PDB file of C-alpha atoms in Angstrom:
ATOM      1  CA  MET A1284    -185.664-116.411-151.430  1.00 38.00           C
ATOM      2  CA  ALA A1285    -185.142-111.895-151.048  1.00 43.00           C
ATOM      3  CA  GLU A1286    -186.342-109.865-153.765  1.00 42.00           C
ATOM      4  CA  LEU A1287    -184.690-106.516-154.518  1.00 41.00           C
ATOM      5  CA  ALA A1288    -186.069-103.226-153.527  1.00 40.00           C
ATOM      6  CA  LEU A1289    -185.548-100.215-154.559  1.00 41.00           C
ATOM      7  CA  ALA A1290    -185.650 -96.843-153.601  1.00 44.00           C
ATOM      8  CA  PRO A1291    -188.290 -94.839-154.972  1.00 49.00           C
ATOM      9  CA  ARG A1292    -186.646 -92.375-158.367  1.00 49.00           C
ATOM     10  CA  ARG A1293    -184.934 -89.210-157.521  1.00 54.00           C
ATOM     11  CA  PRO A1294    -185.797 -86.521-160.143  1.00 57.00           C
ATOM     12  CA  GLY A1295    -181.894 -87.076-161.901  1.00 57.00           C
ATOM     13  CA  ALA A1296    -180.930 -90.838-160.446  1.00 52.00           C
ATOM     14  CA  PRO A1297    -180.782 -93.545-162.618  1.00 52.00           C
ATOM     15  CA  GLU A1298    -183.983 -95.576-163.965  1.00 57.00           C
ATOM     16  CA  ALA A1299    -182.528 -98.672-163.117  1.00 62.00           C
ATOM     17  CA  ALA A1300    -180.261-100.321-159.868  1.00 63.00           C
ATOM     18  CA  TRP A1301    -177.655-101.410-162.882  1.00 63.00           C
ATOM     19  CA  ASP A1302    -176.886 -98.079-163.488  1.00 71.00           C
ATOM     20  CA  THR A1303    -175.570 -96.919-160.101  1.00 73.00           C
ATOM     21  CA  LEU A1304    -173.567-100.140-159.912  1.00 68.00           C
ATOM     22  CA  ARG A1305    -171.627 -98.569-163.141  1.00 75.00           C
ATOM     23  CA  ASP A1306    -170.036 -95.699-160.888  1.00 77.00           C
ATOM     24  CA  GLU A1307    -169.150 -97.987-158.455  1.00 78.00           C
ATOM     25  CA  PRO A1308    -165.505 -98.915-158.710  1.00 80.00           C
ATOM     26  CA  GLY A1309    -164.657-101.951-158.194  1.00 81.00           C
ATOM     27  CA  PRO A1310    -162.927-104.554-156.693  1.00 82.00           C
ATOM     28  CA  ASP A1311    -158.786-104.362-157.530  1.00 81.00           C
ATOM     29  CA  ALA A1312    -157.362-107.265-159.686  1.00 82.00           C
ATOM     30  CA  VAL A1313    -156.021-108.779-156.541  1.00 84.00           C
ATOM     31  CA  ARG A1314    -160.550-109.816-155.331  1.00 84.00           C
ATOM     32  CA  CYS A1315    -160.870-109.860-158.524  1.00 80.00           C
ATOM     33  CA  LEU A1316    -158.394-112.596-158.680  1.00 80.00           C
ATOM     34  CA  GLY A1317    -159.362-113.981-155.629  1.00 80.00           C
ATOM     35  CA  LEU A1318    -162.625-114.625-157.028  1.00 77.00           C
ATOM     36  CA  TYR A1319    -162.051-116.238-160.261  1.00 72.00           C
ATOM     37  CA  ALA A1320    -159.722-118.587-158.828  1.00 76.00           C
ATOM     38  CA  LYS A1321    -162.643-120.599-156.866  1.00 76.00           C
ATOM     39  CA  LEU A1322    -163.668-121.093-160.334  1.00 77.00           C
ATOM     40  CA  ALA A1323    -163.668-125.355-160.346  1.00 82.00           C
ATOM     41  CA  ALA A1324    -162.484-125.689-164.446  1.00 90.00           C
ATOM     42  CA  GLY A1325    -161.842-128.769-166.400  1.00 93.00           C
ATOM     43  CA  VAL A1326    -158.131-127.712-168.510  1.00 97.00           C
ATOM     44  CA  THR A1327    -157.924-128.197-171.618  1.00 97.00           C
ATOM     45  CA  VAL A1328    -154.937-126.970-174.582  1.00 98.00           C
ATOM     46  CA  VAL A1329    -155.669-124.943-177.655  1.00 98.00           C
ATOM     47  CA  THR A1330    -153.123-125.905-180.302  1.00 98.00           C
ATOM     48  CA  ALA A1331    -152.927-124.179-183.089  1.00 98.00           C
ATOM     49  CA  LEU A1332    -150.896-123.920-186.336  1.00 97.00           C
ATOM     50  CA  ASP A1333    -149.067-119.892-187.274  1.00 95.00           C
ATOM     51  CA  ALA A1334    -149.435-118.542-190.255  1.00 94.00           C
ATOM     52  CA  GLY A1335    -145.789-119.888-190.929  1.00 95.00           C
ATOM     53  CA  GLY A1336    -147.079-124.186-190.550  1.00 95.00           C
ATOM     54  CA  ARG A1337    -145.081-123.741-186.695  1.00 96.00           C
ATOM     55  CA  GLN A1338    -146.748-125.767-184.027  1.00 96.00           C
ATOM     56  CA  ALA A1339    -148.204-123.357-180.846  1.00 97.00           C
ATOM     57  CA  GLY A1340    -150.857-124.118-177.771  1.00 97.00           C
ATOM     58  CA  THR A1341    -151.549-123.200-175.006  1.00 97.00           C
ATOM     59  CA  THR A1342    -152.871-124.333-171.682  1.00 97.00           C
ATOM     60  CA  VAL A1343    -156.380-122.684-170.915  1.00 96.00           C
ATOM     61  CA  SER A1344    -158.982-123.703-168.520  1.00 91.00           C
ATOM     62  CA  ALA A1345    -161.285-120.923-169.465  1.00 94.00           C
ATOM     63  CA  LEU A1346    -163.358-123.331-171.885  1.00 95.00           C
ATOM     64  CA  THR A1347    -166.852-123.615-172.025  1.00 94.00           C
ATOM     65  CA  SER A1348    -169.511-125.264-174.194  1.00 94.00           C
ATOM     66  CA  LEU A1349    -171.438-121.877-175.540  1.00 95.00           C
ATOM     67  CA  SER A1350    -174.059-123.947-177.799  1.00 95.00           C
ATOM     68  CA  ALA A1351    -175.051-127.188-179.441  1.00 94.00           C
ATOM     69  CA  ARG A1352    -176.516-126.621-182.351  1.00 96.00           C
ATOM     70  CA  PRO A1353    -174.868-125.213-183.705  1.00 97.00           C
ATOM     71  CA  ALA A1354    -172.022-127.003-181.779  1.00 97.00           C
ATOM     72  CA  LEU A1355    -169.626-124.080-180.548  1.00 97.00           C
ATOM     73  CA  LEU A1356    -166.811-123.354-178.049  1.00 97.00           C
ATOM     74  CA  LEU A1357    -165.417-120.333-176.166  1.00 97.00           C
ATOM     75  CA  ALA A1358    -162.408-120.362-174.988  1.00 97.00           C
ATOM     76  CA  CYS A1359    -160.611-117.243-173.049  1.00 96.00           C
ATOM     77  CA  LEU A1360    -156.637-116.562-174.983  1.00 97.00           C
ATOM     78  CA  ARG A1361    -154.792-114.377-173.858  1.00 94.00           C
ATOM     79  CA  GLY A1362    -154.165-111.193-175.828  1.00 93.00           C
ATOM     80  CA  GLY A1363    -150.835-111.335-176.470  1.00 91.00           C
ATOM     81  CA  SER A1364    -149.816-114.770-177.018  1.00 94.00           C
ATOM     82  CA  ARG A1365    -148.635-117.205-179.479  1.00 95.00           C
ATOM     83  CA  THR A1366    -151.861-119.197-179.343  1.00 96.00           C
ATOM     84  CA  LEU A1367    -154.002-116.333-180.209  1.00 97.00           C
ATOM     85  CA  ALA A1368    -151.569-114.861-182.687  1.00 97.00           C
ATOM     86  CA  ALA A1369    -151.634-118.974-184.579  1.00 97.00           C
ATOM     87  CA  VAL A1370    -155.390-118.774-184.526  1.00 98.00           C
ATOM     88  CA  ARG A1371    -156.271-115.836-185.617  1.00 97.00           C
ATOM     89  CA  ALA A1372    -154.196-116.100-188.519  1.00 96.00           C
ATOM     90  CA  ARG A1373    -155.256-120.641-189.695  1.00 96.00           C
ATOM     91  CA  GLY A1374    -158.950-119.261-188.993  1.00 98.00           C
ATOM     92  CA  VAL A1375    -158.810-123.062-186.839  1.00 98.00           C
ATOM     93  CA  PHE A1376    -158.030-124.549-183.844  1.00 98.00           C
ATOM     94  CA  ALA A1377    -157.868-127.623-181.327  1.00 98.00           C
ATOM     95  CA  VAL A1378    -158.713-128.041-177.805  1.00 98.00           C
ATOM     96  CA  SER A1379    -157.744-131.390-176.679  1.00 98.00           C
ATOM     97  CA  PHE A1380    -159.494-132.454-172.541  1.00 98.00           C
ATOM     98  CA  LEU A1381    -157.052-133.041-170.500  1.00 98.00           C
ATOM     99  CA  THR A1382    -156.907-135.918-168.271  1.00 97.00           C
ATOM    100  CA  GLU A1383    -155.199-136.511-163.827  1.00 97.00           C
ATOM    101  CA  HIS A1384    -152.539-137.619-165.132  1.00 97.00           C
ATOM    102  CA  GLN A1385    -151.283-134.910-167.995  1.00 97.00           C
ATOM    103  CA  ARG A1386    -150.422-132.247-165.432  1.00 97.00           C
ATOM    104  CA  ALA A1387    -147.203-131.774-167.403  1.00 97.00           C
ATOM    105  CA  VAL A1388    -148.108-131.383-169.413  1.00 97.00           C
ATOM    106  CA  ALA A1389    -150.761-128.529-168.785  1.00 97.00           C
ATOM    107  CA  GLU A1390    -147.887-127.566-167.177  1.00 97.00           C
ATOM    108  CA  ARG A1391    -145.393-127.537-169.484  1.00 97.00           C
ATOM    109  CA  PHE A1392    -147.684-125.065-171.953  1.00 97.00           C
ATOM    110  CA  ALA A1393    -148.708-123.158-169.908  1.00 96.00           C
ATOM    111  CA  ASP A1394    -144.808-121.598-169.099  1.00 95.00           C
ATOM    112  CA  PRO A1395    -145.081-118.430-170.875  1.00 90.00           C
ATOM    113  CA  ALA A1396    -141.114-118.540-171.022  1.00 92.00           C
ATOM    114  CA  LEU A1397    -141.052-122.052-173.009  1.00 93.00           C
ATOM    115  CA  PRO A1398    -140.894-120.816-176.971  1.00 91.00           C
ATOM    116  CA  PRO A1399    -143.882-122.830-179.116  1.00 86.00           C
ATOM    117  CA  ALA A1400    -141.901-125.502-180.774  1.00 85.00           C
ATOM    118  CA  VAL A1401    -140.122-126.821-176.984  1.00 94.00           C
ATOM    119  CA  ARG A1402    -143.466-127.291-175.457  1.00 96.00           C
ATOM    120  CA  PHE A1403    -144.050-129.438-177.874  1.00 96.00           C
ATOM    121  CA  THR A1404    -140.930-131.555-177.072  1.00 95.00           C
ATOM    122  CA  GLY A1405    -142.180-135.288-175.546  1.00 94.00           C
ATOM    123  CA  VAL A1406    -145.186-134.860-175.882  1.00 95.00           C
ATOM    124  CA  PRO A1407    -146.876-136.562-177.810  1.00 96.00           C
ATOM    125  CA  VAL A1408    -149.557-135.437-181.042  1.00 97.00           C
ATOM    126  CA  ARG A1409    -151.254-136.793-183.726  1.00 96.00           C
ATOM    127  CA  GLN A1410    -152.568-134.760-186.573  1.00 97.00           C
ATOM    128  CA  VAL A1411    -156.261-134.163-186.477  1.00 96.00           C
ATOM    129  CA  LEU A1412    -157.724-131.854-189.930  1.00 96.00           C
ATOM    130  CA  GLY A1413    -153.628-130.593-189.737  1.00 96.00           C
ATOM    131  CA  LEU A1414    -153.956-129.712-186.484  1.00 97.00           C
ATOM    132  CA  PRO A1415    -151.329-131.144-183.324  1.00 97.00           C
ATOM    133  CA  VAL A1416    -153.618-132.809-181.440  1.00 98.00           C
ATOM    134  CA  LEU A1417    -152.360-134.134-177.960  1.00 98.00           C
ATOM    135  CA  SER A1418    -152.432-137.865-176.788  1.00 96.00           C
ATOM    136  CA  GLY A1419    -153.888-139.625-174.159  1.00 96.00           C
ATOM    137  CA  ALA A1420    -156.546-136.365-173.943  1.00 97.00           C
ATOM    138  CA  LEU A1421    -159.565-137.371-172.015  1.00 97.00           C
ATOM    139  CA  ALA A1422    -161.470-136.133-175.022  1.00 98.00           C
ATOM    140  CA  TRP A1423    -160.030-133.005-178.151  1.00 98.00           C
ATOM    141  CA  THR A1424    -162.319-131.346-181.095  1.00 98.00           C
ATOM    142  CA  VAL A1425    -161.098-128.750-184.225  1.00 98.00           C
ATOM    143  CA  CYS A1426    -163.223-125.732-184.735  1.00 98.00           C
ATOM    144  CA  LEU A1427    -163.452-123.232-187.115  1.00 98.00           C
ATOM    145  CA  VAL A1428    -163.067-119.736-185.541  1.00 98.00           C
ATOM    146  CA  GLU A1429    -166.531-117.954-185.768  1.00 98.00           C
ATOM    147  CA  ASP A1430    -165.488-115.349-184.021  1.00 98.00           C
ATOM    148  CA  VAL A1431    -162.888-113.233-181.824  1.00 97.00           C
ATOM    149  CA  ARG A1432    -163.635-110.423-179.642  1.00 97.00           C
ATOM    150  CA  ARG A1433    -161.312-108.078-176.586  1.00 97.00           C
ATOM    151  CA  TYR A1434    -162.402-108.097-173.662  1.00 95.00           C
ATOM    152  CA  GLY A1435    -159.860-106.348-171.747  1.00 91.00           C
ATOM    153  CA  ASP A1436    -156.880-108.751-170.914  1.00 91.00           C
ATOM    154  CA  HIS A1437    -157.991-111.990-172.870  1.00 94.00           C
ATOM    155  CA  ASP A1438    -159.844-112.766-176.742  1.00 97.00           C
ATOM    156  CA  LEU A1439    -163.097-114.623-176.911  1.00 97.00           C
ATOM    157  CA  VAL A1440    -163.016-116.863-179.003  1.00 98.00           C
ATOM    158  CA  VAL A1441    -166.173-119.072-180.282  1.00 98.00           C
ATOM    159  CA  GLY A1442    -165.090-122.283-182.187  1.00 98.00           C
ATOM    160  CA  ARG A1443    -167.354-123.903-184.715  1.00 98.00           C
ATOM    161  CA  VAL A1444    -166.903-127.972-183.942  1.00 98.00           C
ATOM    162  CA  ARG A1445    -166.032-130.142-187.087  1.00 97.00           C
ATOM    163  CA  ALA A1446    -164.199-133.456-185.370  1.00 97.00           C
ATOM    164  CA  VAL A1447    -164.764-134.637-182.025  1.00 97.00           C
ATOM    165  CA  GLU A1448    -163.346-137.571-179.975  1.00 97.00           C
ATOM    166  CA  VAL A1449    -164.471-138.855-176.837  1.00 97.00           C
ATOM    167  CA  GLY A1450    -162.126-141.067-174.507  1.00 94.00           C
ATOM    168  CA  ASP A1451    -162.596-142.107-171.366  1.00 93.00           C
ATOM    169  CA  GLY A1452    -161.178-141.363-168.185  1.00 94.00           C
ATOM    170  CA  ARG A1453    -161.427-138.469-165.047  1.00 95.00           C
ATOM    171  CA  PRO A1454    -160.459-134.694-165.826  1.00 96.00           C
ATOM    172  CA  LEU A1455    -157.806-132.931-164.487  1.00 97.00           C
ATOM    173  CA  LEU A1456    -159.416-129.572-163.570  1.00 95.00           C
ATOM    174  CA  TRP A1457    -158.001-126.382-161.933  1.00 92.00           C
ATOM    175  CA  HIS A1458    -159.067-125.415-158.660  1.00 87.00           C
ATOM    176  CA  ASP A1459    -157.809-121.891-156.280  1.00 87.00           C
ATOM    177  CA  ARG A1460    -154.932-121.685-158.231  1.00 87.00           C
ATOM    178  CA  ALA A1461    -153.537-125.442-158.197  1.00 89.00           C
ATOM    179  CA  PHE A1462    -154.590-128.382-160.060  1.00 91.00           C
ATOM    180  CA  ARG A1463    -156.706-130.494-158.856  1.00 92.00           C
ATOM    181  CA  THR A1464    -158.807-134.332-159.305  1.00 92.00           C
ATOM    182  CA  LEU A1465    -161.541-135.619-158.965  1.00 89.00           C
ATOM    183  CA  THR A1466    -161.831-137.579-155.006  1.00 84.00           C
ATOM    184  CA  CYS A1467    -165.737-139.410-156.057  1.00 72.00           C
ATOM    185  CA  PRO A1468    -165.241-142.281-158.927  1.00 64.00           C
ATOM    186  CA  PRO A1469    -166.780-140.903-161.653  1.00 61.00           C
ATOM    187  CA  SER A1470    -170.509-141.700-162.258  1.00 65.00           C
ATOM    188  CA  GLU A1471    -171.242-145.006-164.839  1.00 59.00           C
ATOM    189  CA  GLY A1472    -173.143-143.579-168.288  1.00 52.00           C
ATOM    190  CA  GLY A1473    -170.437-140.565-168.664  1.00 51.00           C
TER     191      GLY A1473
END
């Protein structure tokens, strides 16, 4: 393992190497998107009800577990999206983890041209604690909003898990700007 060797501090120079990095302009958005495309992520649909009780939902690949105790998830939602507005309005949301067979559902909920009501047309859902959860999902959870913070063009939404169900199957994945599936069999017992 290589170590980072820092040059001796010059008078008036920053105290740590990372201070110098703050002054760098950084890569442009295209290069960053190229980097982010190399992350493999499970595909989910975040759903909520807006202030008027209408369903809203969007495809999300930036979702991660945050804590087991308390049980918290972190979802990244595009700033200005109808789903984010619904999540903020009601303070509760659901997440459906899609199976490899639900690519068409992922595409439908990712289409910004489709109005919220049309996204749900023909997609089987069930109500869990008053929220729409996609039927046939690999797993789902209902969360209460703990915190929402804006970073760049997305908002980080922290949700406290209140209900959960886990099924069987293989996940739908997003990698290198395309939907993917696992090519190896899932391991036994998990």
